């Protein structure tokens, strides 16, 4: 009977093979040698040769497994990489994840078995809305200029053109950021639902990016919509996205809070600092925003409460900050993103020299909105998408600037990000759920080894087929002295100067404009006129010792794991990127976590080298670096910036503002009120279908407003001061365009 069952199964499969079973789960693997993906790409297959990587591997029920053989006959697993597994047809057993995770064994993630559940109340009604007429951007695809480059007409309030600098804004009046480990409400939700980990969008997205690169086989974003100017540009995610990511697990009363590791953050960058004040100016009236300037901050009574969205998923309770809302959007809320220009991002420590870089055209390789969008896709889209998904938001509202002035705005929906990153929404949903489940299982495995301790966990995804995971017990007292040393000006930069620079990649183009990433190898060339030697020939100082410069707690063992994965799509194992066609397609992630058993001295030395690379990864050019020693790309950007620095100053004279409102859908009550109002006798007033308000600045502190029909003579028009005009013509503003004073209220 047993022999008959085996023959029957073999006949159904139609190929010769062997069965592997364990814990009621059986899979079939062909014993025929199959070409690896790399071989298949370079060899012409024969007419009768299989076109896929491996043969189908169906999963059987427990009764079928018993009929086909015993799990004792299962061959021993190999510790090879997933590529070797697919190439050599190593038999692999997939285990149930409900059991404790064991080193070196394969497990399977079925993303449909997990879902998000909202926790608590999000208080969406308290979330601010866009100001200055910016809501028009939400319902009109594409980029919207703040000021039309052709006519000079402002599409939105000119008040938001000039950016308030950090020394002018009182950031102490804003609500301070609370890390996940210190958020008592978040911790309480986790304890009440018996969840082990809590985290926020800002602390988890970098780690999730590393896991996505692994399960997706380094799938590249789709940039096919870009113009021909970007035909030769790299399509892959930037090297900065693969920068080693560290998180700090802080234990408190049964729950681990996931915080971003800030060990090497000397200070907040200009972009992160301005992001706080720019978010406020986009959602506040000029009068409200003026209160937060240092000269008026005494008027602020108290900081407003932040609005968060809480969700439960598998091992986690997650928190997402809600920046803005519009009830007409499908998911109502969206994220605010303030995006610094290319020149500022590439030389952020010297932004004063590059803030003259302008965005002047919609298309092009430089000084265009298209370039900003291209760089954002490669360096930030993935993290933005994760944040939007955790917060159940509709998309992101992007404000483009150069730290001195605002250029334009764009709304990017979640659907657009899904298409660019994953191919479609179903693929994105399955991928995101899978990496969250994977992260939860990894963290649970690690915390069971080091129970009730604060841990630093680092994910290094430099290798394409694996992620290296390092675990260190945090010693706050021992690290305190080193943290003070990291904060010293120039300390990390000096270490960077002493380190050997990696040789340029063979894939890197010689075109200095062929990268939007300051950390691409192509941007590291040294074309100094004084020397033709590349940076790779620089000598390394003998006295540099990572052990003395970077703190590592060796009082507790350093743990090292290797994470490997491969995909199963509709029963077909593959080592290539996956795009599901419909929601019914089955995409499973198979993974294993292997613990290293090497000696501690060797592991500690490798871990120190990793931390040293982390500390110096974002250290670029010192402020006193001569221009002739800069990489070619930075030279070009600085020249462009210096040439256009004058454009940051707001021109004097006429300022025309287009404030055409969006058509509003009237409710029955509104319609009745409008009908009643139309029956009342009113004084006749001529209002043009297309009107504008022209502001002329005659002298400092004085603004005159001329209002009338388009094309009519200004002769006989009533001239008033701006203050009086706004007061006396408040009813007119409901029908005509509006312009506000360009001077702060306190200066009038």
XYZ file of C-alpha atoms in Angstrom:
748
model
C 0.000 0.000 0.000
C 2.824 2.378 0.859
C 4.589 1.572 -2.400
C 1.409 2.278 -4.360
C 1.030 5.675 -2.730
C 4.588 6.585 -3.631
C 4.059 5.560 -7.229
C 0.822 7.507 -7.354
C 2.487 10.688 -6.095
C 5.375 10.244 -8.544
C 2.934 9.851 -11.414
C 1.114 13.032 -10.464
C 4.324 15.033 -10.371
C 5.585 13.594 -13.645
C 9.261 13.820 -12.715
C 11.754 11.803 -10.732
C 12.557 13.134 -7.290
C 12.556 12.593 -3.562
C 10.286 13.663 -0.759
C 11.341 15.429 2.426
C 8.958 15.699 5.353
C 8.999 16.907 8.937
C 6.388 18.052 11.475
C 3.579 17.140 9.082
C 5.000 19.260 6.248
C 6.374 17.624 3.106
C 7.961 19.158 -0.006
C 9.144 17.642 -3.278
C 12.497 18.487 -4.865
C 13.793 17.321 -8.213
C 17.120 15.515 -8.176
C 17.946 16.680 -11.706
C 20.691 19.297 -11.932
C 19.244 22.712 -12.872
C 21.203 25.757 -13.998
C 21.608 28.647 -11.584
C 19.992 32.003 -12.513
C 23.412 33.344 -13.520
C 24.076 30.341 -15.785
C 20.619 30.518 -17.282
C 21.222 34.123 -18.272
C 24.379 33.295 -20.201
C 23.500 29.883 -21.715
C 21.052 29.160 -24.513
C 18.693 26.416 -23.231
C 18.083 23.299 -25.264
C 14.680 22.609 -26.738
C 13.747 20.140 -24.026
C 15.488 21.998 -21.160
C 13.401 23.407 -18.291
C 12.914 27.173 -18.398
C 12.529 27.616 -14.639
C 15.008 27.601 -11.817
C 13.592 24.622 -9.935
C 10.685 22.240 -10.339
C 7.411 22.872 -8.468
C 7.509 21.967 -4.799
C 3.968 21.426 -3.476
C 3.210 21.094 0.239
C 1.328 18.025 1.429
C -1.001 17.465 4.375
C -0.027 15.389 7.377
C -1.921 12.301 6.137
C -0.284 12.461 2.721
C 3.129 12.842 4.341
C 2.591 9.687 6.405
C 1.620 7.788 3.268
C 4.728 8.826 1.369
C 7.400 8.097 3.959
C 8.937 8.988 7.290
C 10.652 12.256 8.193
C 13.606 10.198 9.443
C 14.656 9.723 5.817
C 15.058 13.469 5.331
C 18.625 14.346 4.363
C 20.652 16.675 6.488
C 20.404 20.370 5.614
C 23.330 22.249 4.134
C 24.518 25.615 5.348
C 25.022 27.001 1.844
C 23.591 30.288 0.614
C 20.157 30.455 -0.976
C 21.762 30.740 -4.434
C 23.655 27.491 -3.809
C 20.434 25.914 -2.580
C 18.581 26.777 -5.767
C 21.506 25.823 -7.984
C 22.464 22.513 -6.377
C 18.924 21.450 -5.418
C 19.675 20.964 -1.738
C 16.659 19.387 -0.027
C 15.163 21.853 2.457
C 12.669 21.278 5.239
C 10.287 24.128 6.063
C 9.265 24.260 9.725
C 6.342 25.758 11.590
C 7.091 29.215 13.040
C 4.911 28.566 16.073
C 7.784 26.539 17.495
C 10.951 28.237 18.856
C 13.223 29.342 16.027
C 16.280 27.104 15.710
C 19.576 28.068 14.110
C 20.064 26.940 10.519
C 16.527 25.676 9.931
C 14.183 27.025 7.252
C 10.830 28.622 8.087
C 8.027 29.966 5.932
C 6.077 33.246 6.155
C 2.547 33.331 4.773
C 1.705 37.074 4.753
C -2.058 36.505 4.448
C -2.058 35.030 7.969
C -1.234 38.441 9.464
C -3.099 41.737 9.412
C -3.109 45.210 10.978
C -5.567 46.112 13.735
C -6.024 49.668 14.951
C -5.388 50.264 18.627
C -6.979 53.110 20.563
C -8.257 56.305 18.938
C -6.324 58.268 16.322
C -8.084 61.629 16.933
C -8.013 62.446 13.230
C -10.211 65.497 13.807
C -7.316 67.148 15.712
C -4.835 66.661 12.866
C -4.061 70.005 11.149
C -4.906 70.775 7.533
C -2.867 72.515 4.842
C -2.884 76.315 4.737
C -2.151 78.962 2.068
C -4.354 77.233 -0.524
C -1.969 74.274 -0.740
C -4.856 71.792 -0.633
C -5.178 72.312 -4.392
C -2.027 70.232 -4.819
C -3.729 67.138 -3.353
C -6.170 66.812 -6.233
C -4.013 67.892 -9.171
C -1.246 65.418 -10.126
C 2.258 66.632 -10.822
C 4.479 69.402 -9.492
C 3.020 72.807 -8.647
C 5.341 75.819 -8.746
C 5.106 78.239 -5.871
C 5.902 80.959 -8.420
C 5.342 80.442 -12.120
C 8.782 80.803 -13.788
C 7.289 82.266 -16.958
C 4.988 85.004 -15.681
C 6.246 85.418 -12.121
C 2.707 84.917 -10.788
C 2.492 83.208 -7.385
C 0.214 80.176 -7.312
C 0.158 80.236 -3.519
C 0.682 82.728 -0.735
C 4.086 84.452 -1.202
C 4.507 84.379 2.579
C 5.856 80.815 2.387
C 8.522 81.651 -0.226
C 11.316 82.659 2.177
C 12.216 80.029 4.759
C 12.606 81.049 8.381
C 16.130 80.129 9.461
C 16.834 78.066 12.613
C 18.251 81.013 14.532
C 14.949 82.876 14.045
C 12.581 80.104 15.145
C 11.914 79.000 18.730
C 11.954 75.212 18.533
C 11.501 74.909 22.292
C 7.863 75.857 21.827
C 7.191 72.761 19.728
C 6.081 69.477 21.239
C 9.240 67.459 22.048
C 9.695 64.121 20.321
C 9.083 61.080 22.525
C 10.928 57.869 21.693
C 9.039 54.585 21.577
C 10.597 53.298 24.794
C 9.376 56.377 26.699
C 5.862 56.497 25.256
C 3.764 55.225 28.164
C 0.579 54.992 26.103
C 2.331 52.885 23.481
C 3.869 50.675 26.154
C 0.485 50.297 27.823
C -1.146 49.168 24.593
C 1.539 46.486 24.185
C 1.164 45.151 27.712
C -2.618 45.046 27.453
C -2.385 43.000 24.245
C 0.582 40.899 25.382
C 2.838 42.121 22.618
C 6.592 42.073 23.127
C 7.804 45.010 20.979
C 6.764 48.607 20.337
C 8.193 50.926 17.716
C 7.651 54.039 15.624
C 7.984 54.759 11.909
C 11.194 56.738 12.358
C 12.994 54.033 14.341
C 12.100 50.992 12.232
C 11.999 51.948 8.556
C 15.764 51.696 7.937
C 15.920 48.177 9.341
C 12.827 47.192 7.361
C 14.535 48.470 4.212
C 17.401 45.987 4.689
C 14.934 43.132 5.088
C 13.027 44.218 1.979
C 16.188 44.264 -0.127
C 16.823 40.686 0.979
C 13.380 39.147 0.372
C 12.941 41.010 -2.931
C 16.328 39.886 -4.277
C 17.389 43.545 -4.541
C 14.485 44.463 -6.790
C 15.051 47.833 -8.456
C 12.504 50.664 -8.515
C 10.716 51.441 -11.776
C 11.988 54.717 -13.247
C 10.682 54.131 -16.766
C 8.559 57.281 -16.538
C 11.646 59.506 -16.377
C 12.759 61.505 -19.420
C 15.587 60.535 -21.764
C 18.002 62.643 -19.719
C 18.034 59.826 -17.138
C 18.532 56.968 -19.574
C 22.127 56.374 -18.462
C 21.503 57.020 -14.760
C 21.669 54.126 -12.251
C 18.312 52.541 -11.430
C 19.243 50.757 -8.217
C 18.678 52.082 -4.722
C 21.498 54.267 -3.450
C 24.369 53.002 -1.338
C 23.121 55.236 1.444
C 20.035 53.008 1.675
C 22.330 50.045 2.466
C 24.139 51.923 5.217
C 24.203 49.609 8.301
C 21.106 50.187 10.407
C 21.181 49.968 14.203
C 18.305 49.967 16.646
C 18.337 50.079 20.434
C 15.990 47.723 22.270
C 15.104 49.201 25.656
C 13.479 46.779 28.075
C 10.826 47.986 30.501
C 8.331 45.848 32.411
C 7.941 43.049 29.889
C 8.068 45.181 26.723
C 10.968 46.174 24.482
C 10.875 49.664 23.011
C 12.575 49.994 19.605
C 14.516 53.275 19.411
C 16.804 54.510 16.653
C 20.452 54.203 17.660
C 21.838 57.745 18.004
C 25.383 56.848 19.016
C 27.067 58.675 16.135
C 24.545 61.455 15.579
C 26.690 64.454 16.449
C 23.868 66.896 15.834
C 20.712 67.227 13.796
C 21.310 68.182 10.178
C 19.935 71.412 8.763
C 17.293 69.416 6.874
C 15.942 67.668 9.965
C 15.907 70.944 11.914
C 14.135 72.893 9.188
C 11.695 70.038 8.710
C 10.076 70.832 12.048
C 9.444 74.506 11.314
C 8.515 73.923 7.664
C 5.800 71.479 8.674
C 4.338 74.174 10.874
C 4.438 76.908 8.242
C 2.641 74.624 5.772
C -0.227 74.029 8.201
C -0.481 77.461 9.872
C -1.657 80.895 8.870
C 1.015 83.623 8.772
C -0.383 85.082 11.978
C -0.125 81.757 13.802
C 3.360 81.014 12.499
C 4.728 84.417 13.486
C 4.100 83.531 17.140
C 6.774 80.842 17.008
C 9.534 83.185 15.948
C 11.829 84.019 18.837
C 10.773 87.631 18.941
C 7.125 86.607 19.457
C 7.386 83.198 21.112
C 6.271 84.586 24.455
C 2.777 84.625 22.974
C 2.667 80.821 22.695
C 0.733 79.503 25.683
C 1.629 75.832 25.421
C 2.684 73.153 22.976
C -0.102 71.291 21.231
C -0.452 67.541 21.707
C 0.909 65.286 18.956
C -1.515 63.063 17.045
C -0.602 59.411 16.621
C -2.062 56.384 14.899
C -1.511 53.084 16.759
C -1.732 49.639 15.162
C -1.175 46.059 16.296
C 0.617 43.579 14.050
C 2.004 40.173 15.037
C 4.697 40.821 17.684
C 4.360 44.632 17.531
C 2.338 47.627 18.535
C 3.431 50.423 16.201
C 3.034 54.202 16.309
C 2.837 56.663 13.439
C 2.633 60.436 13.745
C -0.169 62.042 11.739
C 1.057 65.261 10.103
C -1.871 66.466 8.034
C -5.344 65.542 6.842
C -7.942 66.253 4.203
C -11.293 64.498 4.563
C -11.703 64.262 0.789
C -8.809 61.815 0.441
C -9.596 58.057 0.547
C -7.590 57.517 3.738
C -7.995 61.107 4.969
C -4.467 61.607 6.384
C -1.111 62.054 4.666
C 2.524 62.663 5.562
C 4.433 65.927 5.129
C 7.911 65.674 3.625
C 10.229 68.661 3.144
C 12.817 67.741 0.527
C 16.107 69.626 0.334
C 17.594 70.201 -3.127
C 20.303 68.051 -4.714
C 23.185 70.418 -3.921
C 22.210 70.717 -0.255
C 21.844 66.956 0.187
C 25.226 66.195 -1.364
C 27.093 68.768 0.742
C 24.832 69.056 3.749
C 27.562 70.073 6.187
C 28.351 73.059 3.971
C 24.799 73.961 2.977
C 25.533 77.692 3.214
C 27.683 77.312 0.091
C 25.126 75.292 -1.849
C 21.811 76.890 -0.920
C 21.939 79.010 -4.075
C 21.054 75.922 -6.137
C 17.671 76.542 -7.767
C 14.924 74.324 -9.194
C 14.037 76.116 -12.419
C 12.448 73.586 -14.785
C 10.144 70.549 -14.659
C 12.511 68.241 -16.615
C 16.261 67.795 -16.857
C 19.319 66.300 -15.233
C 20.034 69.313 -13.013
C 17.994 72.142 -11.468
C 14.723 70.342 -12.177
C 11.846 68.802 -10.249
C 12.404 65.612 -12.207
C 15.910 65.238 -10.738
C 14.563 65.712 -7.232
C 11.883 63.078 -7.843
C 14.450 60.667 -9.333
C 16.747 60.957 -6.309
C 13.811 60.631 -3.935
C 12.732 57.359 -5.581
C 16.196 55.863 -5.169
C 16.989 57.129 -1.683
C 13.764 57.769 0.258
C 10.669 56.313 -1.421
C 10.931 52.959 0.328
C 11.075 54.456 3.825
C 8.289 56.888 2.969
C 6.125 54.003 1.794
C 6.714 52.036 4.999
C 5.751 55.069 7.084
C 2.581 55.619 5.078
C 1.591 51.969 5.448
C 2.151 51.879 9.205
C 0.062 55.023 9.627
C -2.621 53.917 7.129
C -2.078 57.207 5.303
C -3.060 58.101 1.754
C 0.307 59.445 0.541
C 2.927 62.123 1.031
C 2.894 65.870 0.408
C 6.378 66.959 -0.705
C 7.699 70.536 -0.407
C 10.875 71.188 -2.430
C 13.331 73.791 -1.085
C 17.009 74.744 -0.833
C 16.950 75.806 2.882
C 16.545 79.456 1.831
C 13.428 79.470 -0.339
C 10.546 77.235 -1.375
C 10.191 76.115 -5.005
C 7.127 73.940 -5.356
C 4.916 71.157 -4.095
C 3.800 67.695 -5.142
C 1.380 65.110 -3.779
C 2.415 61.487 -4.263
C -0.218 58.893 -3.450
C 0.481 55.547 -1.857
C -0.635 53.871 -5.081
C 2.019 55.713 -7.080
C 4.729 54.711 -4.623
C 3.556 51.082 -4.748
C 3.770 51.056 -8.539
C 7.280 52.512 -8.600
C 8.670 50.348 -5.788
C 6.909 46.995 -6.100
C 5.092 46.987 -9.438
C 1.622 47.061 -7.868
C -0.186 47.292 -4.538
C -0.665 43.523 -3.868
C 3.080 42.934 -4.131
C 3.769 45.811 -1.756
C 1.229 44.578 0.776
C 2.631 41.038 0.833
C 6.227 42.275 1.010
C 5.560 44.707 3.847
C 3.707 42.168 5.961
C 6.430 39.596 5.367
C 9.305 41.812 6.510
C 7.405 42.865 9.645
C 6.773 39.228 10.543
C 10.408 38.433 9.786
C 11.663 41.262 12.002
C 9.414 40.136 14.842
C 10.733 36.563 14.730
C 14.341 37.773 14.618
C 13.890 40.088 17.601
C 12.089 37.407 19.599
C 14.923 34.938 18.939
C 17.541 37.462 20.033
C 15.714 38.621 23.171
C 15.307 35.022 24.300
C 19.109 34.760 24.281
C 19.523 38.043 26.189
C 16.409 38.288 28.320
C 15.423 41.587 29.963
C 18.521 43.472 28.780
C 18.978 46.590 26.669
C 20.394 45.560 23.315
C 21.879 47.244 20.243
C 21.078 45.287 17.082
C 22.780 46.168 13.792
C 21.644 44.994 10.357
C 24.287 45.016 7.635
C 22.968 44.317 4.123
C 26.070 44.840 2.010
C 25.867 41.290 0.620
C 23.155 40.749 -1.954
C 22.093 37.305 -0.688
C 22.220 37.713 3.085
C 21.908 40.178 5.966
C 24.471 40.076 8.771
C 22.937 40.749 12.200
C 25.060 41.813 15.177
C 23.902 41.965 18.797
C 25.617 43.944 21.569
C 24.454 44.439 25.145
C 24.240 48.199 25.746
C 26.511 49.557 28.471
C 25.351 53.149 28.947
C 27.900 53.987 31.643
C 30.863 52.594 29.744
C 29.794 54.294 26.531
C 29.172 57.718 28.080
C 32.771 58.926 27.742
C 32.955 57.835 24.092
C 29.674 59.561 23.281
C 31.127 62.863 24.492
C 34.152 62.274 22.262
C 31.910 61.614 19.243
C 30.257 64.990 19.830
C 33.514 66.909 19.526
C 33.599 68.969 16.298
C 35.611 67.262 13.585
C 36.334 64.095 15.565
C 34.538 61.657 13.269
C 35.651 63.611 10.202
C 39.297 63.236 11.197
C 38.825 59.487 11.568
C 37.261 59.401 8.108
C 40.280 61.180 6.649
C 42.565 58.536 8.096
C 40.584 55.644 6.649
C 41.279 54.095 3.284
C 38.648 54.912 0.663
C 37.125 52.020 -1.242
C 38.153 51.703 -4.900
C 35.636 53.022 -7.430
C 33.068 50.512 -8.600
C 33.373 49.135 -12.098
C 29.696 49.959 -12.599
C 30.216 53.606 -11.758
C 30.135 55.928 -14.727
C 32.843 58.450 -15.459
C 30.141 61.053 -15.996
C 30.249 63.303 -12.899
C 26.500 63.956 -13.203
C 25.676 60.260 -13.373
C 24.783 59.937 -9.722
C 22.373 61.604 -7.372
C 23.844 59.876 -4.371
C 26.775 61.527 -2.568
C 27.848 58.081 -1.376
C 28.063 56.457 -4.805
C 31.613 55.455 -5.762
C 31.506 57.729 -8.809
C 31.161 60.758 -6.580
C 34.299 59.944 -4.612
C 36.859 60.625 -7.328
C 39.593 63.127 -6.620
C 40.390 65.358 -9.580
C 42.680 67.706 -7.731
C 44.781 69.791 -10.076
C 47.725 69.293 -7.778
C 47.686 65.528 -8.133
C 46.207 62.965 -10.484
C 46.362 60.166 -7.897
C 42.966 58.758 -6.905
C 41.885 58.660 -3.304
C 42.396 54.916 -3.249
C 46.156 55.495 -3.188
C 46.033 57.571 -0.047
C 48.011 56.094 2.804
C 46.459 55.014 6.069
C 47.881 56.369 9.282
C 49.487 53.620 11.293
C 48.186 54.876 14.601
C 44.520 54.497 13.703
C 43.112 51.739 15.907
C 39.321 51.111 15.708
C 39.433 49.423 19.094
C 40.541 52.672 20.716
C 38.318 55.007 18.704
C 34.990 53.115 18.798
C 33.417 51.707 21.952
C 32.208 48.100 21.964
C 30.974 46.358 25.100
C 32.979 43.136 25.306
C 31.926 42.330 28.871
C 29.020 40.393 27.327
C 29.373 38.085 24.305
C 28.819 39.626 20.865
C 26.216 37.627 18.941
C 26.346 37.285 15.174
C 23.624 35.849 12.928
C 23.286 35.378 9.177
C 19.825 35.770 7.632
C 19.030 34.135 4.272
C 15.791 33.965 2.280
C 14.257 32.776 -0.962
C 10.750 33.110 -2.403
C 8.050 30.655 -3.408
C 5.556 32.091 -5.913
C 2.565 29.895 -6.789
C 4.521 26.770 -5.818
C 7.647 27.803 -7.739
C 10.865 28.520 -5.817
C 12.844 31.423 -7.179
C 15.895 33.509 -6.437
C 14.712 36.437 -8.576
C 12.559 39.507 -7.826
C 8.848 38.722 -7.551
C 5.824 40.687 -8.732
C 2.434 39.139 -7.993
C -0.219 39.639 -10.647
C -3.309 39.439 -8.455
C -4.188 39.213 -4.794
C -4.856 35.491 -5.275
C -1.238 34.752 -6.178
C 0.604 32.938 -3.379
C 3.960 34.466 -2.492
C 5.728 32.907 0.489
C 9.030 33.957 2.048
C 11.293 31.118 3.204
C 13.996 32.147 5.643
C 16.589 30.844 8.047
C 18.663 32.445 10.768
C 22.080 30.900 11.408
C 24.071 31.711 14.530
C 27.837 32.077 14.254
C 30.038 30.035 16.596
C 33.346 31.780 15.895
C 35.588 32.916 18.726
C 34.667 36.124 20.524
C 37.891 37.953 19.712
C 37.302 37.549 16.004
C 33.626 38.547 16.246
C 34.444 41.610 18.356
C 37.089 42.759 15.854
C 34.672 42.432 12.926
C 31.955 44.230 14.873
C 34.281 47.135 15.724
C 35.137 47.542 12.055
C 31.424 47.637 11.243
C 30.758 50.282 13.892
C 33.693 52.343 12.618
C 32.198 52.258 9.124
C 28.870 53.314 10.600
C 30.423 56.230 12.459
C 32.144 57.675 9.409
C 29.734 56.750 6.608
C 28.098 60.178 6.371
C 31.214 62.215 7.076
C 31.914 64.175 3.917
C 33.870 67.352 3.174
C 35.041 69.659 5.960
C 33.979 73.330 5.725
C 37.588 74.371 5.112
C 38.145 71.935 2.218
C 39.524 73.883 -0.778
C 37.292 73.820 -3.840
C 40.018 72.319 -6.014
C 40.108 69.246 -3.734
C 36.389 68.562 -4.012
C 34.893 65.774 -6.166
C 33.819 66.898 -9.629
C 30.115 66.715 -8.849
C 30.412 69.009 -5.847
C 32.480 71.495 -7.848
C 29.723 71.723 -10.431
C 26.983 72.095 -7.825
C 28.878 74.779 -5.919
C 29.471 76.772 -9.087
C 25.770 76.585 -9.930
C 24.889 77.647 -6.387
C 27.226 80.634 -6.333
C 25.958 81.793 -9.711
C 22.299 81.684 -8.596
C 22.606 82.796 -4.971
C 20.963 86.120 -5.857
C 17.724 84.335 -6.742
C 17.081 83.519 -3.078
C 16.360 87.188 -2.385
C 12.753 88.136 -2.917
C 12.428 90.749 -5.682
C 10.903 94.121 -4.917
C 8.040 95.496 -6.965
C 4.911 93.873 -8.297
C 3.775 90.539 -6.891
C 0.766 88.917 -8.552
C -0.956 86.115 -6.682
C -3.245 83.498 -8.216
C -5.532 82.196 -5.496
C -8.219 80.475 -7.575
C -10.140 78.295 -5.103
C -11.071 74.663 -5.621
C -14.720 74.014 -6.549
C -16.576 72.920 -3.441
C -19.351 70.338 -3.342
C -22.396 71.975 -1.777
C -24.586 70.125 0.674
C -28.400 70.548 0.765
C -28.124 72.929 3.714
C -25.531 75.012 1.904
C -27.690 75.084 -1.204
C -30.692 76.318 0.800
C -28.659 79.055 2.440
C -27.308 80.127 -0.948
C -30.796 80.248 -2.416
C -32.056 82.337 0.494
C -29.119 84.677 0.255
C -29.727 85.199 -3.471
C -33.231 86.536 -2.736
C -31.908 89.277 -0.473
C -31.284 92.674 -2.113
C -27.575 93.347 -2.379
C -25.512 96.195 -3.658
C -24.366 95.522 -7.233
C -20.739 94.531 -7.477
C -18.888 93.463 -10.612
C -16.596 90.514 -10.112
C -14.499 89.182 -12.986
C -14.333 85.494 -13.644
C -10.561 85.684 -13.415
C -9.315 88.241 -10.916
C -6.072 88.926 -9.161
C -4.644 91.213 -6.561
C -1.511 93.098 -7.502
C 0.718 94.146 -4.619
C 3.182 96.954 -5.117
C 5.812 97.577 -2.474
C 6.555 101.308 -2.598
C 8.693 101.506 0.469
C 9.693 99.397 3.420
C 6.726 98.431 5.577
C 4.117 99.804 3.141
C 2.143 97.742 0.682
C -0.562 99.100 -1.602
C -3.191 96.874 -3.132
C -4.953 97.440 -6.454
C -7.983 95.349 -7.143
C -10.170 95.317 -10.192
C -11.299 93.509 -13.275
C -8.655 91.872 -15.415
C -7.605 94.173 -18.204
C -9.343 97.246 -16.710
C -7.502 100.481 -16.117
C -6.240 101.213 -12.648
C -7.517 104.749 -13.024
C -10.217 105.390 -10.489
C -9.499 102.246 -8.559
C -9.584 102.596 -4.834
C -6.133 102.491 -3.224
C -5.848 101.464 0.403
C -3.202 100.185 2.718
C -2.891 96.449 3.044
C -4.289 96.477 6.534
C -7.220 98.616 5.646
C -7.811 96.734 2.423
C -8.074 93.401 4.174
C -10.440 94.862 6.713
C -12.678 96.841 4.401
C -12.787 94.297 1.603
C -13.050 91.063 3.548
C -16.199 90.145 1.632
C -14.490 90.744 -1.674
C -11.834 88.177 -0.805
C -14.449 85.450 -0.964
C -14.802 86.034 -4.681
C -11.470 87.477 -5.763
C -7.917 86.306 -5.288
C -6.093 87.130 -2.091
C -2.591 88.316 -1.330
C -0.982 88.737 2.063
C 1.754 91.081 3.128
C 5.232 89.824 2.460
C 6.511 91.533 5.601
C 6.059 89.961 9.042
C 3.145 91.287 11.020
C 5.401 92.792 13.654
C 7.129 95.041 11.122
C 4.017 96.851 9.926
